[in-house]
XYZ file of C-alpha atoms in Angstrom:
658
model
C 12.414 7.561 -16.307
C 14.246 10.379 -18.484
C 11.895 11.961 -21.582
C 13.151 9.746 -24.852
C 15.204 12.122 -27.526
C 12.976 11.267 -30.812
C 15.547 13.831 -32.920
C 19.077 13.543 -33.025
C 21.055 16.306 -35.055
C 24.649 16.096 -35.547
C 26.950 18.189 -36.661
C 24.811 20.017 -38.908
C 25.832 22.293 -41.594
C 24.560 24.417 -44.974
C 25.978 26.159 -47.412
C 25.058 28.379 -50.583
C 28.018 28.527 -52.801
C 30.689 29.934 -51.199
C 28.457 31.475 -48.521
C 28.634 29.424 -44.936
C 24.863 29.965 -43.611
C 25.395 27.782 -40.564
C 27.812 24.566 -39.442
C 28.483 22.577 -36.625
C 24.594 22.670 -35.505
C 23.702 19.859 -32.577
C 20.719 19.322 -31.147
C 18.724 16.895 -29.284
C 14.457 16.920 -28.752
C 12.574 14.739 -26.089
C 9.459 13.924 -26.647
C 6.467 16.136 -25.804
C 9.660 19.065 -25.580
C 8.476 22.317 -26.770
C 11.323 24.107 -28.502
C 11.530 28.092 -29.819
C 14.414 28.243 -32.576
C 15.001 32.149 -32.703
C 17.747 34.034 -34.553
C 17.870 37.374 -36.989
C 16.152 37.633 -40.314
C 19.052 35.468 -42.792
C 20.189 33.094 -39.819
C 19.109 30.117 -41.619
C 16.191 28.914 -39.019
C 13.851 28.190 -42.066
C 16.072 25.898 -43.454
C 17.077 24.007 -40.637
C 13.311 23.217 -40.654
C 13.438 22.279 -44.518
C 16.297 19.999 -43.609
C 14.689 18.201 -40.777
C 11.534 17.441 -43.032
C 13.562 16.423 -45.647
C 12.815 19.030 -48.657
C 16.376 20.640 -48.470
C 19.438 18.638 -47.950
C 22.517 19.540 -46.245
C 26.399 19.701 -46.715
C 27.373 17.936 -43.720
C 25.770 16.120 -40.540
C 23.646 13.765 -39.828
C 19.533 14.059 -39.323
C 18.679 10.773 -36.176
C 15.200 10.460 -36.035
C 13.548 8.036 -33.506
C 12.450 5.103 -35.880
C 8.167 5.590 -36.815
C 8.381 9.239 -36.211
C 5.952 10.924 -37.750
C 6.685 14.855 -38.546
C 4.771 17.553 -40.132
C 6.012 20.827 -41.427
C 4.209 24.099 -42.223
C 5.995 26.739 -44.171
C 5.952 30.323 -43.656
C 3.359 30.798 -46.752
C 1.508 27.753 -48.151
C 1.083 27.235 -51.800
C -0.885 24.745 -53.483
C -3.987 23.929 -55.159
C -6.768 22.061 -54.759
C -10.339 21.244 -56.123
C -11.819 20.409 -52.628
C -13.337 22.206 -50.237
C -12.491 24.093 -47.144
C -13.513 20.990 -45.383
C -12.560 18.050 -47.283
C -8.845 19.591 -47.708
C -8.276 19.857 -44.296
C -10.059 16.163 -43.887
C -7.344 15.363 -45.648
C -4.873 15.586 -42.799
C -6.730 11.968 -42.004
C -5.992 10.034 -44.745
C -4.859 7.572 -42.913
C -7.595 6.842 -40.269
C -10.460 7.417 -43.056
C -8.513 4.380 -45.313
C -9.170 2.135 -42.332
C -12.837 3.585 -42.204
C -12.764 2.502 -45.903
C -11.606 -1.025 -45.131
C -13.840 -1.612 -42.451
C -16.959 -0.762 -44.718
C -14.919 -3.401 -47.118
C -15.307 -5.900 -44.192
C -18.472 -5.005 -43.322
C -19.778 -5.924 -46.651
C -17.765 -9.390 -46.595
C -19.278 -10.370 -43.749
C -22.525 -11.031 -45.564
C -21.488 -13.908 -47.097
C -18.091 -15.162 -45.924
C -17.888 -18.506 -44.472
C -18.007 -20.107 -40.891
C -13.992 -20.339 -42.103
C -13.469 -17.560 -43.239
C -15.382 -15.108 -41.139
C -13.222 -15.179 -37.985
C -10.136 -14.372 -40.258
C -11.823 -10.994 -41.351
C -13.252 -10.655 -37.923
C -10.125 -10.427 -36.360
C -8.930 -7.915 -38.579
C -11.985 -5.857 -37.998
C -11.675 -5.566 -34.752
C -7.874 -4.331 -34.776
C -8.584 -2.132 -37.232
C -11.305 -0.936 -34.983
C -9.395 -0.637 -32.027
C -7.001 1.523 -34.260
C -9.275 3.473 -35.573
C -11.226 4.594 -32.182
C -6.980 4.859 -30.668
C -6.745 7.520 -33.703
C -9.749 9.081 -32.666
C -11.937 7.860 -35.611
C -15.589 8.929 -34.187
C -14.523 12.020 -33.611
C -12.725 13.503 -37.071
C -15.507 15.772 -37.765
C -15.596 18.135 -34.474
C -12.134 17.795 -34.385
C -11.853 19.127 -37.587
C -14.601 21.518 -37.140
C -12.942 22.852 -33.848
C -9.622 23.573 -35.560
C -11.384 25.630 -38.748
C -13.307 27.454 -36.301
C -10.406 28.610 -33.904
C -8.425 29.860 -36.593
C -11.243 31.960 -37.801
C -13.103 29.970 -40.791
C -16.804 30.120 -40.634
C -19.539 27.253 -40.715
C -20.648 28.764 -44.025
C -17.165 28.490 -45.056
C -16.394 25.385 -44.725
C -18.259 23.847 -48.697
C -16.387 26.881 -49.858
C -13.364 25.519 -52.344
C -10.436 26.083 -51.218
C -9.002 27.640 -55.051
C -11.311 30.896 -53.794
C -9.553 31.497 -50.580
C -6.807 34.524 -50.193
C -3.593 33.792 -49.282
C -3.352 34.195 -45.903
C -6.701 31.898 -45.987
C -4.544 28.817 -47.120
C -2.191 29.320 -45.391
C -4.652 28.881 -42.138
C -5.731 25.846 -43.994
C -2.106 24.541 -44.266
C -1.835 25.338 -40.538
C -5.554 23.761 -39.905
C -3.829 20.286 -41.634
C -0.559 20.576 -39.987
C -2.416 20.496 -36.216
C -5.098 17.912 -37.344
C -2.651 15.404 -38.639
C -1.221 14.793 -34.718
C 2.452 14.263 -35.530
C 4.929 13.337 -33.304
C 6.891 16.401 -34.032
C 5.620 19.478 -35.532
C 7.692 21.915 -37.240
C 5.827 25.162 -37.630
C 7.745 28.334 -39.032
C 6.145 31.506 -38.728
C 3.211 30.128 -37.872
C 1.354 33.246 -36.617
C 1.374 35.039 -39.516
C -1.996 35.436 -40.642
C -3.360 35.600 -36.865
C -5.378 37.899 -35.303
C -5.509 38.300 -31.783
C -8.442 36.316 -31.209
C -6.756 33.127 -33.398
C -3.477 33.365 -31.881
C -5.118 32.567 -28.222
C -6.899 30.196 -29.361
C -3.581 28.248 -31.135
C -1.591 28.921 -27.950
C -4.223 27.127 -26.037
C -3.978 24.721 -28.454
C -0.002 23.857 -28.334
C 0.071 24.186 -24.803
C -2.195 21.365 -24.073
C -0.882 19.244 -27.247
C 1.358 16.502 -26.110
C 3.402 16.159 -28.966
C 6.527 17.711 -29.709
C 7.172 20.756 -31.578
C 10.075 23.296 -33.598
C 9.013 26.836 -33.489
C 10.435 29.622 -35.616
C 8.698 32.889 -34.728
C 9.089 36.567 -34.151
C 6.035 36.558 -32.135
C 7.707 36.598 -29.039
C 4.723 36.318 -26.594
C 3.857 33.505 -28.306
C 6.604 31.864 -27.709
C 6.073 33.026 -23.974
C 3.903 30.840 -23.811
C 4.063 28.061 -26.409
C 7.695 26.915 -25.025
C 10.340 25.621 -22.434
C 13.446 26.250 -24.207
C 14.924 28.213 -26.851
C 18.045 27.580 -29.326
C 19.032 30.602 -30.520
C 20.885 30.425 -34.020
C 23.517 33.269 -34.789
C 26.866 33.698 -36.192
C 26.084 29.972 -37.887
C 26.194 28.300 -34.465
C 23.561 27.258 -31.997
C 23.189 28.007 -28.677
C 20.919 26.138 -26.694
C 19.091 27.776 -23.111
C 16.783 25.883 -20.886
C 14.128 28.199 -20.755
C 11.319 30.099 -22.762
C 11.834 33.626 -24.332
C 11.815 36.103 -21.942
C 13.879 33.953 -19.084
C 16.760 33.052 -22.262
C 16.945 37.035 -22.932
C 18.677 37.037 -18.995
C 20.322 34.241 -19.623
C 22.247 35.211 -22.893
C 22.594 38.607 -21.074
C 24.466 36.651 -18.604
C 26.395 34.633 -20.875
C 27.242 37.303 -23.498
C 28.488 39.297 -19.945
C 30.950 36.666 -18.492
C 32.174 36.114 -22.032
C 33.146 39.655 -22.556
C 34.794 39.909 -18.727
C 36.771 36.703 -20.067
C 37.854 38.236 -23.475
C 38.765 41.081 -21.987
C 40.720 39.581 -19.020
C 42.304 36.912 -21.421
C 43.646 39.970 -23.508
C 45.114 41.976 -20.549
C 47.229 38.566 -19.834
C 48.310 38.700 -23.002
C 49.624 41.770 -23.212
C 51.416 41.811 -19.899
C 52.606 38.728 -21.435
C 53.932 40.481 -24.306
C 54.997 43.456 -22.887
C 57.332 41.326 -20.636
C 58.771 39.255 -23.970
C 59.579 42.155 -25.255
C 61.788 43.869 -22.187
C 63.320 41.032 -21.520
C 63.276 38.797 -24.740
C 67.150 39.651 -25.129
C 68.041 40.380 -21.967
C 69.320 38.798 -18.805
C 65.582 37.298 -18.562
C 66.026 35.639 -22.048
C 64.964 31.928 -20.605
C 61.608 33.175 -18.506
C 60.829 35.828 -21.852
C 60.842 32.118 -24.118
C 58.888 29.858 -21.415
C 56.405 32.759 -21.777
C 55.834 32.867 -25.363
C 55.856 29.315 -25.922
C 53.019 29.610 -23.245
C 51.331 32.159 -25.388
C 52.004 30.234 -28.290
C 49.899 27.338 -26.749
C 47.182 29.518 -25.171
C 43.406 28.586 -26.380
C 42.320 32.237 -27.755
C 38.885 33.124 -26.654
C 36.912 34.815 -29.114
C 35.838 38.465 -29.233
C 31.983 37.928 -29.075
C 30.285 38.582 -31.792
C 27.069 40.888 -31.589
C 23.883 41.753 -34.431
C 23.995 45.065 -35.415
C 20.911 47.123 -34.629
C 18.750 49.257 -36.437
C 19.857 52.947 -35.238
C 16.880 54.861 -35.932
C 15.542 57.781 -33.906
C 13.417 60.736 -34.209
C 14.652 64.294 -33.595
C 12.741 66.648 -32.413
C 9.370 67.611 -34.262
C 7.668 70.790 -33.924
C 5.123 70.310 -30.665
C 1.368 69.823 -31.512
C -1.348 71.426 -29.251
C -2.947 69.369 -26.489
C -5.947 67.776 -28.549
C -3.868 66.246 -31.980
C -7.101 64.876 -33.073
C -11.075 64.506 -32.688
C -13.573 62.965 -34.152
C -17.504 62.952 -34.070
C -19.598 59.162 -34.343
C -18.448 58.134 -37.631
C -19.277 55.432 -40.301
C -16.230 53.707 -41.819
C -15.820 51.701 -44.389
C -16.205 51.774 -48.439
C -18.612 53.861 -50.657
C -19.448 51.173 -53.792
C -19.167 47.578 -53.368
C -17.645 45.982 -56.178
C -20.483 43.782 -56.739
C -23.366 45.287 -55.147
C -22.233 48.538 -55.963
C -23.814 49.293 -52.081
C -21.523 51.085 -49.546
C -20.126 48.462 -46.811
C -19.347 49.823 -43.514
C -17.343 48.234 -41.423
C -17.272 50.038 -37.856
C -19.356 53.040 -36.566
C -17.373 54.569 -33.711
C -18.300 56.815 -30.877
C -16.718 59.950 -30.607
C -12.687 59.774 -30.324
C -9.900 61.984 -29.056
C -6.200 61.565 -29.351
C -4.730 63.544 -26.868
C -0.708 64.892 -26.928
C 1.440 62.086 -25.774
C -0.984 59.274 -26.319
C 0.075 55.948 -27.397
C -3.030 54.043 -28.621
C -3.011 50.557 -29.831
C -6.249 49.533 -31.949
C -7.042 46.210 -31.451
C -9.623 44.186 -33.042
C -10.126 40.615 -35.182
C -9.024 40.351 -39.417
C -11.236 42.830 -41.276
C -13.039 44.434 -38.635
C -11.727 47.770 -40.127
C -9.187 48.838 -38.687
C -6.795 49.666 -41.473
C -9.853 51.232 -43.142
C -10.314 52.936 -40.038
C -6.755 54.618 -40.048
C -6.694 55.201 -44.154
C -9.914 57.224 -43.207
C -8.143 59.296 -40.882
C -5.053 59.851 -43.236
C -7.387 60.887 -45.430
C -6.118 58.196 -48.308
C -10.402 56.853 -47.648
C -13.729 59.243 -46.459
C -15.695 58.532 -44.159
C -18.980 56.816 -44.939
C -20.452 59.285 -42.278
C -18.955 61.465 -39.589
C -15.721 63.859 -39.976
C -12.296 64.185 -37.800
C -10.376 67.383 -37.221
C -6.371 67.396 -36.752
C -5.355 69.685 -33.652
C -2.799 72.590 -34.055
C 0.610 71.817 -35.462
C 0.020 68.147 -35.852
C 2.129 66.849 -38.514
C 1.013 62.699 -38.978
C 3.375 60.902 -40.950
C 1.706 57.290 -41.625
C 3.136 53.931 -42.110
C 1.041 51.449 -44.393
C 0.973 48.038 -43.986
C 1.597 47.276 -47.670
C 4.419 50.170 -47.691
C 2.148 52.366 -50.567
C 4.722 54.820 -49.191
C 7.437 52.864 -51.560
C 4.890 52.124 -54.763
C 6.038 53.795 -57.910
C 9.206 53.069 -56.781
C 10.082 49.325 -57.801
C 12.619 50.899 -60.459
C 14.387 53.194 -57.877
C 16.980 51.949 -55.493
C 16.995 52.496 -51.457
C 19.358 55.874 -52.456
C 17.446 57.230 -54.832
C 14.077 56.533 -52.543
C 15.925 58.527 -49.361
C 17.579 61.814 -51.644
C 14.118 61.630 -53.365
C 12.290 62.283 -49.878
C 15.099 64.700 -48.540
C 17.745 66.335 -50.739
C 21.291 66.203 -49.268
C 24.488 64.693 -50.128
C 24.696 60.803 -51.466
C 27.384 60.540 -48.522
C 24.572 61.599 -46.049
C 21.990 59.178 -47.348
C 24.129 56.422 -47.527
C 24.875 57.411 -43.706
C 21.239 57.479 -42.843
C 20.356 54.193 -44.553
C 23.407 52.285 -42.421
C 20.942 52.904 -39.557
C 18.916 51.014 -40.885
C 20.785 48.775 -41.996
C 21.554 48.909 -45.373
C 25.493 49.004 -46.432
C 27.357 48.481 -49.285
C 25.970 47.493 -52.267
C 22.756 46.815 -50.537
C 21.559 51.073 -51.236
C 21.561 49.789 -54.984
C 19.256 47.474 -55.007
C 16.059 47.708 -57.110
C 13.209 48.162 -54.445
C 11.129 45.740 -56.342
C 13.817 42.973 -55.560
C 14.272 44.232 -51.641
C 13.063 41.159 -48.982
C 9.693 41.784 -46.804
C 12.224 43.192 -44.122
C 13.981 45.629 -45.986
C 11.506 46.638 -47.264
C 9.959 47.527 -43.982
C 13.160 48.841 -42.848
C 13.171 51.325 -45.565
C 9.282 52.410 -45.484
C 10.465 53.046 -42.094
C 13.559 55.422 -43.006
C 11.154 57.207 -45.453
C 8.676 57.861 -42.508
C 11.273 58.984 -40.170
C 12.276 61.870 -43.021
C 8.943 63.269 -42.289
C 9.857 64.950 -38.898
C 6.285 63.906 -38.059
C 4.485 64.588 -34.850
C 1.897 62.315 -34.994
C 3.131 58.599 -35.814
C -0.063 56.573 -37.329
C 1.556 53.055 -37.888
C -0.020 49.800 -39.524
C 1.896 46.503 -38.611
C 4.994 48.324 -38.263
C 6.332 44.676 -36.890
C 5.595 42.885 -40.264
C 8.710 40.989 -41.164
C 11.004 42.849 -38.736
C 13.390 40.078 -36.966
C 13.010 40.262 -33.001
C 16.392 43.044 -32.950
C 14.587 45.122 -35.437
C 11.400 45.215 -33.218
C 13.090 45.609 -30.147
C 15.147 48.409 -31.886
C 11.281 50.596 -32.983
C 10.332 49.681 -29.633
C 12.913 51.561 -27.738
C 12.680 54.163 -30.415
C 9.181 54.840 -29.782
C 9.181 54.446 -25.887
C 11.103 57.358 -26.464
C 9.004 59.528 -28.861
C 8.042 62.856 -27.154
C 4.673 62.935 -30.014
C 1.756 61.071 -30.369
C 1.387 57.830 -31.506
C -1.641 55.921 -33.298
C -0.702 51.994 -33.905
C -2.318 48.512 -35.683
C -0.379 45.307 -34.489
C -0.852 41.886 -33.561
C 2.532 41.642 -31.672
C 1.207 41.381 -28.430
C 4.599 41.884 -26.861
C 5.261 44.973 -29.294
C 1.767 46.380 -27.626
C 2.904 45.783 -24.069
C 6.177 48.030 -24.707
C 4.689 51.094 -26.749
C 0.926 51.721 -25.701
C -0.223 53.018 -22.915
C -3.846 53.070 -24.020
C -5.947 50.613 -26.247
C -9.064 51.433 -28.667
C -10.925 47.655 -29.015
C -12.817 46.973 -31.868
C -15.692 44.367 -31.013
C -19.736 43.871 -32.271
C -18.818 46.734 -34.691
C -17.514 49.780 -32.484
C -14.565 50.900 -30.336
C -14.676 50.413 -26.473
C -11.130 52.419 -24.925
C -9.166 50.808 -22.524
C -6.577 52.265 -20.279
C -2.987 50.214 -20.527
C -1.051 47.807 -22.756
C -2.779 44.212 -23.835
C -1.358 42.475 -20.306
C -3.142 44.791 -18.698
C -6.612 44.534 -20.453
C -6.674 40.183 -21.261
C -6.117 40.402 -17.032
C -9.106 42.124 -17.188
C -11.100 40.091 -18.812
C -10.110 37.210 -17.234
C -10.965 38.253 -13.677
C -14.472 39.587 -15.226
C -17.158 37.010 -14.611
C -18.777 34.761 -17.878
C -21.378 36.796 -19.353
C -24.486 35.096 -18.684
C -25.894 32.481 -21.956
C -27.887 34.601 -24.241
C -31.483 33.545 -24.796
C -32.125 32.189 -27.914
C -34.020 34.720 -30.052
C -37.329 33.131 -31.260
C -37.180 32.007 -34.544
C -38.703 34.612 -37.435
C -42.604 33.973 -37.389
C -44.603 34.689 -40.894
C -46.087 38.067 -40.103
C -48.916 39.492 -42.332
C -48.012 42.093 -45.058
C -50.484 45.381 -46.032
C -51.689 42.917 -48.942
C -52.191 39.942 -46.255
C -48.873 38.189 -47.983
C -47.964 35.278 -45.040
C -45.054 34.063 -46.052
C -42.785 37.071 -44.956
C -40.211 36.595 -42.335
C -38.456 39.428 -40.125
C -34.665 40.293 -40.843
C -32.060 41.006 -39.072
C -32.514 44.402 -39.495
C -36.717 44.189 -38.463
C -37.461 44.203 -41.639
C -39.939 41.868 -43.781
C -38.362 39.931 -46.085
C -40.181 37.065 -48.678
C -38.979 33.813 -47.826
C -37.511 31.739 -51.159
C -36.947 29.009 -52.130
C -33.787 29.010 -52.448
C -33.053 29.828 -49.088
C -35.495 27.291 -47.501
C -33.541 24.518 -50.082
C -30.408 25.710 -48.593
C -31.130 25.354 -45.419
C -32.853 21.665 -46.127
C -29.427 20.582 -47.875
C -27.325 21.551 -44.710
C -29.578 19.596 -42.180
C -29.347 16.741 -44.629
C -25.895 16.824 -45.030
C -25.395 16.744 -41.101
C -27.995 14.161 -40.980
C -25.770 12.151 -42.959
C -22.939 12.284 -40.637
C -24.606 11.456 -37.741
C -25.758 8.813 -38.648
C -22.542 8.063 -40.018
C -21.124 7.841 -37.126
C -23.870 6.073 -35.401
C -23.741 3.517 -37.173
C -20.043 3.158 -36.362
C -20.700 3.366 -32.525
C -22.860 0.587 -32.927
C -20.161 -1.615 -34.513
C -18.030 -0.346 -31.777
C -20.366 -1.356 -28.704
C -20.574 -4.873 -30.526
C -17.457 -5.445 -30.680
C -17.019 -4.157 -27.367
C -19.740 -6.303 -25.421
C -18.657 -8.978 -27.292
C -14.960 -8.922 -25.995
C -16.418 -7.873 -22.416
C -14.501 -4.694 -22.357
C -16.502 -2.934 -19.892
C -14.502 0.456 -19.828
C -15.088 0.858 -23.658
C -18.262 -0.373 -24.017
C -18.725 2.348 -21.175
C -17.251 5.166 -22.953
C -18.857 4.180 -26.623
C -22.322 3.902 -24.812
C -22.570 7.534 -23.598
C -21.226 8.321 -26.866
C -23.509 6.739 -28.574
C -26.259 8.417 -26.407
C -25.332 11.748 -27.208
C -25.288 11.018 -31.327
C -28.741 9.718 -30.895
C -30.107 12.829 -28.912
C -28.308 15.056 -31.718
C -29.446 12.682 -34.500
C -33.372 13.497 -32.732
C -32.893 17.239 -32.545
C -31.886 17.228 -35.981
C -34.298 15.128 -37.558
C -36.802 17.333 -35.873
C -35.388 20.843 -37.395
C -35.236 18.446 -41.330
C -39.165 18.043 -41.025
C -39.673 21.240 -39.974
C -37.847 23.301 -42.911
C -39.769 20.522 -45.136
C -42.944 21.751 -43.596
C -42.019 25.437 -44.484
C -40.865 24.226 -48.204
C -43.945 23.253 -48.990
C -45.866 26.407 -47.733
C -43.538 28.678 -49.918
C -44.119 25.844 -52.820
C -47.895 26.144 -52.522
C -47.605 30.082 -51.697
C -44.900 30.413 -54.940
C -47.845 28.362 -57.148
C -50.797 31.068 -56.408
């Protein structure tokens, strides 16, 4: 049986004023299909998602979802306010299921006082709700919520943090968590990999690959698209073309299709030229009847459009002074900030071994968000001081730094791309405009205010500034951010042909594979060196045997101080630290919350078991019974932790009284 179409889009068109974005866009999505929507910046990809989600109306065409289709849309940047905690906000994805649970609790209270004539009716309603609740995964809400939040990089300590205190990137991850937990029939994702480090990206890939719903994904992350999608739709020049292949295969199919169209176009042009030459030569002579016949054929001929191609960044680095063999060397270094805003103490993010960068190295710096990658680059560029250690640049090394936040453009908000280039390097205005044209700034674009440029335009201008410096050691922090796929490919081509040295940070694994010949991997607060690119590194990780289970660390035992104080514990750094009542109360509150949650689950499963037993549903009894036993064991362990912490609280209170 063929898969069922769940969404049909027919002749969709969108214009803003006189500017047509796209027209005659037609496609279907079938159940469980994972589809990529690609195209250059400004092609209208996000607009297509917004129209399907019902946020924006089309100018023409229709959207026909399957009746009852549940659609969830995730925009590029989350902009919402909430007075809830992180966990509470994420649980909103289960609102319909939690509403069922609330109704079930109401019915349970009614059962206690219901008469025989009414009891059977409410028991029937309860049974129906319980079945729907179980089918919707109601007994697994807590586990699923924690799994997704952990996978997207949130620690358990953050689960109770107010959403209002989160950064913009963290809020976007919260929105992604809610979208995944909602478990819709069709998931619309607009740049879901923004704000995710490599570990989170791999988790999201595994999640989506095993997910049975359909999804339509807009992303510039080619590695992600290749692993998650099986079909690619290309929105270019206002038209949509469909390819039944993931991104890597799509590139080859598109190239073959483009070559075929060029061949057909050129053959038709040659045919037209021959016919016109004949008509011109014999139109007034003895063969004029034949010439008129050929003219009529030409008039009826359906002309093949000239294949269109996108403008590409024409970026290249001119020859620069050759550096010595040793480009950069360091001692062991401590990297971080000299002073924390709250404590006033130094904050160490990273401790490096001795590092060396040699001529021709192309090193990718990998690691989780917040691990100190950007801080290390800024330290090596002299923007931040090292907390300990030092570094040295080699002979004739001229570094050029590309900042993730485009710091090289700061203070130029009132300027224009043209004035920025003229300030960096004196040249004629015509030469500056020609240079900017290589970075896709044409016409009046060169007179835009820098402050009003889009993210992609700022990235291209920052690259233009960098390449004027004629550096032989490029230090790049997320250079592909805000660049579309075509621009990333141009940047890759330029960097692979660069005869200098490169050190870069990127989350774009496709880019890392193309450019890097060596990796510095940040892990456990230090750096290890790996030869090869990201795929080589990942292949070694997958081939390595799984690490042995770590032995549980013994609980800190009270130790006697020189003054006989028994209420001390050992800190993570091996130093004695007095336990405080606040420490104990915090742990006690956390355990009590876990007990409350577990008791609620046990009660719900007990009710479900009773109903399944009454219905003689043996499969449900077996499944629910196994889960019931597991929860009882977990609850018993949690009770024991509660008793131990309660005793500890009494000891701390007694010590404080002394």
